[in-house]
Amino acid sequence: MCKLRDCSVCECSENEFPEPFRKPYSGLSPDSMMCQEGKPQAAVDKTLDSKVFKRWVETDNPWTSDDETDNNEMTYVNLQLNPERYTGYTGDSARRIWDAIYKENCPKYPSEELCHEKKVLYKLISGLHSSISVHIAYDYLLDESTNSWGQNLSLLYDRVLKYPERVQNLYFTYLFVLRAVTKAADYLEQAEYNTGNPEDDLKTESLVKQLLYNSQLRSACPLPFDEAKLWQGENGPELKQEIQKQFRNISAIMDCVGCEKCRLWGKLQVLGLGTALKILFSVDGDSHLNQPLQLQRNEVIALFNLLNRLSESVKFVHEKGSSVEEVINEQSPSTVQKGASKTNLKGLFGYSQYTWIGWD
């Protein structure tokens, strides 16, 4: 339950409900956004394809707060109609969300006071936060009067590139999720991708296999993350339960986001991260790692979308790092802080060749 002031989301009455939610999408009206803090770009388009979804096995995820099984409270959303981008959701309300996540669940203690497992949780959340900032900068409303969208490179620098640790954590989270996907390759290959559209289903199966068995990826990054090093020692089980509780709290905080589209992508990506944790560490709260893996359709969707988001973020940072820093230096050479440029990235991560995983 949300305990943050001003983070509750108002329930729209029927006459306030946006028209696109009730009939085929025909554009957003600024007058229908009363529950979206006055920002039309923050609304979620709930127009659906007429294809049906086939029900998967229902099993809960111990790392997330929601019961992700299908129920009457769920709404299907076409993510292609709702890209992750700038929404205008800023200020104290947005800041309180991240403050609650970091301060209450994964604070950054001095390194000597923090165990390895808690460092992992902090890096994962920081990396996800960095990725979200990258996508906001990548698809930004540059001029509201003309509805002009484009890249905000100054924002990219101020929120991410200026801080090498944030870039490093972005890469860490990407590799962590990549490891989960490759570890679950057998399951994901055999999963039933059934939307009622045979052509799309075949394309999806082909793309999944291309990702899971990419020879270039396997040779460049055979073991992206070694999860076997965690939860060692006699306190391992208790520590896992503690961190599971912290991550469930983070998952619950996503319900407090006051922007519907931000909440959509926040919950989706936190579910994807929770799915990666489930794959790498357990299928329940114990150490029964030999139990058969069971994932729900929503978990698979979230996992693949999170990997895509992280991959696109890493790609954009790699491409723009040095050029953005040069522009910032030209604008304010006396005050700019040297950040994680493309040259610096090689030193940060120890390699200069990258394999990008992104779907067109």
Coordinates of C-alpha atoms in Angstrom, one line a residue:
M1 CA 0.0 0.0 0.0
C2 CA 1.3 3.4 -0.9
K3 CA 2.3 5.6 2.1
L4 CA 3.7 8.5 0.1
R5 CA 1.8 11.8 0.2
D6 CA 0.4 13.0 -3.1
C7 CA 1.3 9.8 -4.9
S8 CA -2.3 8.4 -5.1
V9 CA -3.9 8.2 -8.5
C10 CA -7.4 9.6 -8.9
E11 CA -10.1 7.4 -10.2
C12 CA -11.7 8.9 -13.3
S13 CA -15.5 9.1 -13.4
E14 CA -17.1 7.8 -16.7
N15 CA -17.4 11.3 -18.2
E16 CA -13.7 11.9 -17.5
F17 CA -12.6 8.6 -19.1
P18 CA -10.5 9.3 -22.3
E19 CA -12.3 8.4 -25.5
P20 CA -9.5 6.2 -26.8
F21 CA -10.1 3.9 -23.9
R22 CA -13.7 3.3 -25.0
K23 CA -13.3 3.2 -28.8
P24 CA -10.6 2.8 -31.5
Y25 CA -7.8 5.2 -31.1
S26 CA -8.3 8.5 -32.9
G27 CA -5.9 10.8 -31.0
L28 CA -5.7 12.2 -27.5
S29 CA -7.7 15.2 -26.3
P30 CA -6.0 17.5 -23.8
D31 CA -9.4 17.9 -22.1
S32 CA -9.6 14.2 -21.3
M33 CA -6.4 14.0 -19.2
M34 CA -7.7 15.0 -15.8
C35 CA -6.1 12.0 -14.1
Q36 CA -2.7 12.5 -15.8
E37 CA -1.5 15.6 -14.2
G38 CA -2.6 17.6 -17.2
K39 CA -0.1 15.9 -19.6
P40 CA -1.7 14.2 -22.7
Q41 CA 1.5 12.4 -23.4
A42 CA 1.2 10.6 -20.0
A43 CA -2.0 8.8 -20.9
V44 CA -2.0 5.1 -21.9
D45 CA -3.6 4.2 -25.1
K46 CA -5.6 1.0 -24.4
T47 CA -6.6 0.3 -27.9
L48 CA -6.2 -3.5 -28.4
D49 CA -5.7 -5.8 -31.3
S50 CA -8.7 -8.1 -31.8
K51 CA -6.5 -11.2 -31.5
V52 CA -6.9 -13.4 -28.4
F53 CA -4.3 -14.6 -25.9
K54 CA -4.0 -18.2 -24.8
R55 CA -3.8 -18.6 -21.1
W56 CA -0.4 -19.8 -19.7
V57 CA 0.3 -21.6 -16.4
E58 CA -0.6 -19.4 -13.4
T59 CA 2.2 -19.3 -10.8
D60 CA 3.1 -16.3 -8.6
N61 CA 6.5 -14.6 -8.4
P62 CA 8.0 -14.4 -4.9
W63 CA 10.1 -11.3 -5.9
T64 CA 7.1 -9.1 -6.8
S65 CA 4.2 -7.7 -4.8
D66 CA 1.5 -8.3 -7.4
D67 CA -0.3 -11.5 -8.2
E68 CA 0.5 -11.6 -11.9
T69 CA -2.0 -14.2 -12.8
D70 CA -4.8 -13.2 -15.1
N71 CA -7.8 -11.7 -13.3
N72 CA -10.7 -9.3 -13.9
E73 CA -8.6 -6.3 -12.7
M74 CA -6.1 -6.6 -15.5
T75 CA -6.2 -4.5 -18.7
Y76 CA -4.4 -5.5 -21.8
V77 CA -2.2 -2.7 -23.3
N78 CA -0.6 -2.5 -26.7
L79 CA 3.0 -1.4 -25.8
Q80 CA 3.7 -0.3 -29.4
L81 CA 1.0 2.4 -29.0
N82 CA 2.5 3.4 -25.6
P83 CA 6.3 3.8 -26.1
E84 CA 8.5 4.6 -23.2
R85 CA 9.3 8.3 -23.5
Y86 CA 9.0 11.7 -21.9
T87 CA 5.6 12.3 -20.3
G88 CA 6.0 15.5 -18.3
Y89 CA 5.9 13.6 -15.0
T90 CA 8.5 15.6 -12.9
G91 CA 8.8 17.4 -9.7
D92 CA 8.2 16.4 -6.1
S93 CA 5.8 13.6 -6.9
A94 CA 8.3 11.8 -9.2
R95 CA 11.2 12.5 -6.8
R96 CA 9.3 10.9 -3.9
I97 CA 9.0 7.7 -5.8
W98 CA 12.7 7.3 -6.3
D99 CA 13.5 8.5 -2.8
A100 CA 11.2 5.8 -1.4
I101 CA 12.8 3.2 -3.5
Y102 CA 16.4 4.1 -2.6
K103 CA 16.1 5.2 1.0
E104 CA 13.7 2.5 2.2
N105 CA 14.8 -0.5 0.2
C106 CA 18.2 -0.2 -1.3
P107 CA 20.2 2.6 0.3
K108 CA 23.7 3.1 -0.9
Y109 CA 25.8 2.4 2.2
P110 CA 29.6 2.8 2.3
S111 CA 31.0 -0.2 0.4
E112 CA 32.6 -1.7 3.5
E113 CA 29.2 -1.8 5.2
L114 CA 27.3 -3.4 2.4
C115 CA 27.3 -7.1 1.6
H116 CA 27.7 -8.3 -2.0
E117 CA 24.0 -9.2 -2.4
K118 CA 22.8 -5.8 -1.3
K119 CA 25.3 -4.2 -3.7
V120 CA 23.7 -6.2 -6.5
L121 CA 20.2 -4.9 -5.6
Y122 CA 21.4 -1.3 -5.5
K123 CA 23.2 -1.7 -8.9
L124 CA 20.1 -3.3 -10.5
I125 CA 17.8 -0.5 -9.4
S126 CA 20.3 2.2 -10.3
G127 CA 20.8 0.6 -13.7
L128 CA 17.1 0.5 -14.3
H129 CA 16.8 4.1 -13.2
S130 CA 19.5 5.1 -15.6
S131 CA 17.8 3.2 -18.4
I132 CA 14.5 5.0 -17.8
S133 CA 16.4 8.3 -17.9
V134 CA 18.1 7.4 -21.2
H135 CA 14.7 6.7 -22.8
I136 CA 13.2 9.9 -21.6
A137 CA 16.2 11.8 -23.1
Y138 CA 16.0 9.7 -26.3
D139 CA 12.4 10.5 -27.0
Y140 CA 11.7 14.0 -25.5
L141 CA 9.1 16.6 -26.2
L142 CA 11.3 19.4 -27.4
D143 CA 8.6 21.9 -28.3
E144 CA 5.1 21.4 -26.9
S145 CA 3.6 24.1 -29.1
T146 CA 4.6 22.3 -32.3
N147 CA 4.5 18.8 -30.8
S148 CA 8.1 18.4 -31.8
W149 CA 9.9 15.3 -30.4
G150 CA 13.6 14.4 -30.5
Q151 CA 16.7 13.7 -28.5
N152 CA 17.6 15.8 -25.4
L153 CA 21.3 15.2 -25.2
S154 CA 21.8 17.7 -22.4
L155 CA 19.3 15.8 -20.3
L156 CA 21.1 12.6 -21.1
Y157 CA 24.4 14.1 -19.9
D158 CA 22.9 15.6 -16.7
R159 CA 21.1 12.5 -15.6
V160 CA 23.3 9.7 -16.7
L161 CA 26.6 10.4 -18.6
K162 CA 27.9 12.8 -16.0
Y163 CA 28.0 10.0 -13.5
P164 CA 30.3 7.0 -14.5
E165 CA 28.7 4.8 -11.8
R166 CA 25.3 5.2 -13.3
V167 CA 26.6 4.1 -16.7
Q168 CA 28.4 1.2 -15.1
N169 CA 25.2 0.1 -13.3
L170 CA 23.2 0.4 -16.5
Y171 CA 25.7 -2.1 -18.1
F172 CA 25.5 -4.3 -15.0
T173 CA 21.7 -4.5 -15.1
Y174 CA 21.8 -5.3 -18.8
L175 CA 24.2 -8.2 -18.2
F176 CA 22.2 -9.5 -15.3
V177 CA 19.0 -9.6 -17.3
L178 CA 20.9 -11.1 -20.3
R179 CA 22.2 -13.9 -18.1
A180 CA 18.6 -14.7 -16.9
V181 CA 17.4 -14.9 -20.5
T182 CA 20.2 -17.2 -21.6
K183 CA 19.9 -19.3 -18.5
A184 CA 16.2 -19.8 -19.3
A185 CA 16.8 -20.5 -23.0
D186 CA 15.3 -24.0 -23.0
Y187 CA 12.1 -22.8 -21.3
L188 CA 11.8 -19.7 -23.4
E189 CA 12.4 -21.6 -26.7
Q190 CA 9.5 -24.0 -25.9
A191 CA 7.1 -21.4 -24.5
E192 CA 3.9 -21.0 -26.4
Y193 CA 3.7 -17.6 -28.1
N194 CA 0.1 -17.8 -29.2
T195 CA -1.7 -14.6 -30.1
G196 CA -4.2 -16.0 -32.6
N197 CA -2.1 -14.6 -35.5
P198 CA -0.1 -17.4 -37.0
E199 CA 2.2 -15.1 -39.0
D200 CA 3.1 -13.1 -35.9
D201 CA 3.5 -16.2 -33.8
L202 CA 6.0 -17.7 -36.3
K203 CA 7.9 -14.4 -36.4
T204 CA 8.0 -14.2 -32.6
E205 CA 9.3 -17.8 -32.3
S206 CA 12.0 -17.0 -34.9
L207 CA 13.1 -13.9 -33.1
V208 CA 13.3 -15.7 -29.7
K209 CA 15.5 -18.4 -31.2
Q210 CA 17.8 -15.8 -32.8
L211 CA 18.2 -14.1 -29.5
L212 CA 18.7 -17.2 -27.4
Y213 CA 21.2 -18.9 -29.7
N214 CA 23.1 -16.0 -31.2
S215 CA 26.6 -17.3 -31.8
Q216 CA 28.2 -13.8 -31.7
L217 CA 26.5 -13.1 -28.3
R218 CA 27.5 -16.5 -26.9
S219 CA 31.2 -16.1 -27.9
A220 CA 31.4 -12.5 -26.7
C221 CA 29.6 -12.9 -23.4
P222 CA 29.4 -16.6 -22.4
L223 CA 28.6 -15.9 -18.7
P224 CA 27.3 -12.3 -18.4
F225 CA 26.7 -12.7 -14.6
D226 CA 27.7 -15.5 -12.2
E227 CA 24.8 -15.9 -9.8
A228 CA 26.5 -18.9 -8.0
K229 CA 28.6 -16.5 -6.0
L230 CA 25.6 -15.2 -4.1
W231 CA 23.7 -16.4 -1.0
Q232 CA 26.7 -18.3 0.3
G233 CA 27.3 -18.9 4.0
E234 CA 24.9 -19.8 6.8
N235 CA 23.0 -16.5 6.6
G236 CA 22.3 -17.0 2.8
P237 CA 18.6 -18.0 3.1
E238 CA 17.8 -15.2 5.6
L239 CA 19.6 -12.7 3.4
K240 CA 17.6 -13.8 0.3
Q241 CA 14.3 -13.4 2.2
E242 CA 15.3 -10.0 3.3
I243 CA 16.2 -8.8 -0.2
Q244 CA 13.1 -10.5 -1.6
K245 CA 11.1 -8.4 0.8
Q246 CA 12.9 -5.2 -0.3
F247 CA 12.3 -5.9 -3.9
R248 CA 8.6 -6.7 -3.3
N249 CA 8.4 -3.3 -1.6
I250 CA 9.9 -1.7 -4.7
S251 CA 7.4 -3.5 -6.8
A252 CA 4.6 -2.2 -4.6
I253 CA 5.9 1.4 -4.8
M254 CA 5.3 1.4 -8.6
D255 CA 1.6 1.5 -7.9
C256 CA 2.2 4.9 -6.4
V257 CA 3.4 6.5 -9.6
G258 CA 1.0 9.4 -10.5
C259 CA 1.5 9.2 -14.3
E260 CA -0.3 6.3 -15.9
K261 CA 2.2 5.7 -18.7
C262 CA 5.2 6.0 -16.3
R263 CA 3.4 3.5 -14.0
L264 CA 2.8 1.2 -17.0
W265 CA 6.5 1.1 -17.9
G266 CA 7.7 1.1 -14.3
K267 CA 5.6 -1.9 -13.3
L268 CA 6.5 -3.7 -16.6
Q269 CA 10.2 -3.3 -16.1
V270 CA 10.2 -4.1 -12.4
L271 CA 8.3 -7.2 -13.2
G272 CA 10.9 -8.0 -15.8
L273 CA 13.7 -7.5 -13.2
G274 CA 11.7 -9.7 -10.7
T275 CA 11.4 -12.4 -13.4
A276 CA 15.2 -12.3 -13.9
L277 CA 15.7 -12.7 -10.2
K278 CA 13.3 -15.6 -10.1
I279 CA 15.1 -17.3 -12.9
L280 CA 18.6 -16.8 -11.5
F281 CA 17.9 -17.5 -7.8
S282 CA 14.8 -19.6 -7.2
V283 CA 11.3 -20.4 -8.2
D284 CA 10.1 -19.8 -4.6
G285 CA 11.5 -18.2 -1.5
D286 CA 13.8 -21.2 -0.8
S287 CA 16.9 -22.6 -2.4
H288 CA 15.0 -25.2 -4.5
L289 CA 17.0 -24.3 -7.6
N290 CA 16.4 -27.7 -9.2
Q291 CA 12.7 -27.3 -9.4
P292 CA 11.3 -26.9 -12.9
L293 CA 11.0 -23.2 -14.0
Q294 CA 7.5 -21.9 -14.5
L295 CA 6.8 -18.5 -15.9
Q296 CA 3.6 -16.7 -16.7
R297 CA 3.0 -15.0 -20.0
N298 CA 3.2 -11.6 -18.4
E299 CA 6.6 -12.4 -16.9
V300 CA 8.0 -13.5 -20.3
I301 CA 6.6 -10.3 -21.9
A302 CA 8.2 -8.2 -19.2
L303 CA 11.5 -10.0 -19.3
F304 CA 11.9 -9.6 -23.1
N305 CA 10.8 -5.9 -23.0
L306 CA 13.2 -5.1 -20.2
L307 CA 16.1 -6.7 -22.1
N308 CA 15.1 -4.6 -25.1
R309 CA 14.9 -1.4 -23.1
L310 CA 18.3 -2.0 -21.4
S311 CA 19.9 -3.0 -24.7
E312 CA 18.6 0.2 -26.5
S313 CA 19.8 2.3 -23.5
V314 CA 23.3 0.8 -23.6
K315 CA 23.4 1.2 -27.4
F316 CA 22.4 4.9 -27.2
V317 CA 24.9 5.7 -24.4
H318 CA 27.7 4.0 -26.4
E319 CA 26.8 5.9 -29.5
K320 CA 26.3 9.3 -27.9
G321 CA 28.7 9.3 -25.0
S322 CA 31.8 11.1 -26.4
S323 CA 29.8 13.4 -28.7
V324 CA 27.5 14.6 -25.9
E325 CA 30.5 15.3 -23.7
E326 CA 32.1 17.3 -26.5
V327 CA 29.0 19.4 -26.9
I328 CA 28.7 20.0 -23.2
N329 CA 32.4 21.0 -23.0
E330 CA 31.9 23.6 -25.7
Q331 CA 28.9 25.1 -23.9
S332 CA 30.5 25.3 -20.5
P333 CA 34.1 24.3 -20.6
S334 CA 35.0 25.7 -17.2
T335 CA 32.2 23.9 -15.2
V336 CA 31.6 20.6 -16.9
Q337 CA 32.4 17.4 -15.0
K338 CA 34.1 14.7 -17.1
G339 CA 31.7 11.8 -17.3
A340 CA 31.5 8.4 -18.9
S341 CA 32.3 9.1 -22.5
K342 CA 32.8 6.4 -25.1
T343 CA 36.6 6.4 -24.4
N344 CA 35.9 6.1 -20.6
L345 CA 33.5 3.3 -21.1
K346 CA 36.3 1.0 -22.3
G347 CA 38.1 1.6 -19.0
L348 CA 35.0 1.2 -17.0
F349 CA 34.1 -2.2 -18.4
G350 CA 37.4 -3.6 -19.6
Y351 CA 36.4 -4.2 -23.2
S352 CA 35.7 -2.1 -26.3
Q353 CA 33.6 -4.5 -28.4
Y354 CA 29.8 -4.8 -27.6
T355 CA 27.1 -7.0 -28.9
W356 CA 23.7 -5.2 -29.1
I357 CA 20.5 -7.0 -28.8
G358 CA 17.6 -5.0 -30.2
W359 CA 14.5 -5.8 -32.2
D360 CA 13.4 -3.6 -35.1

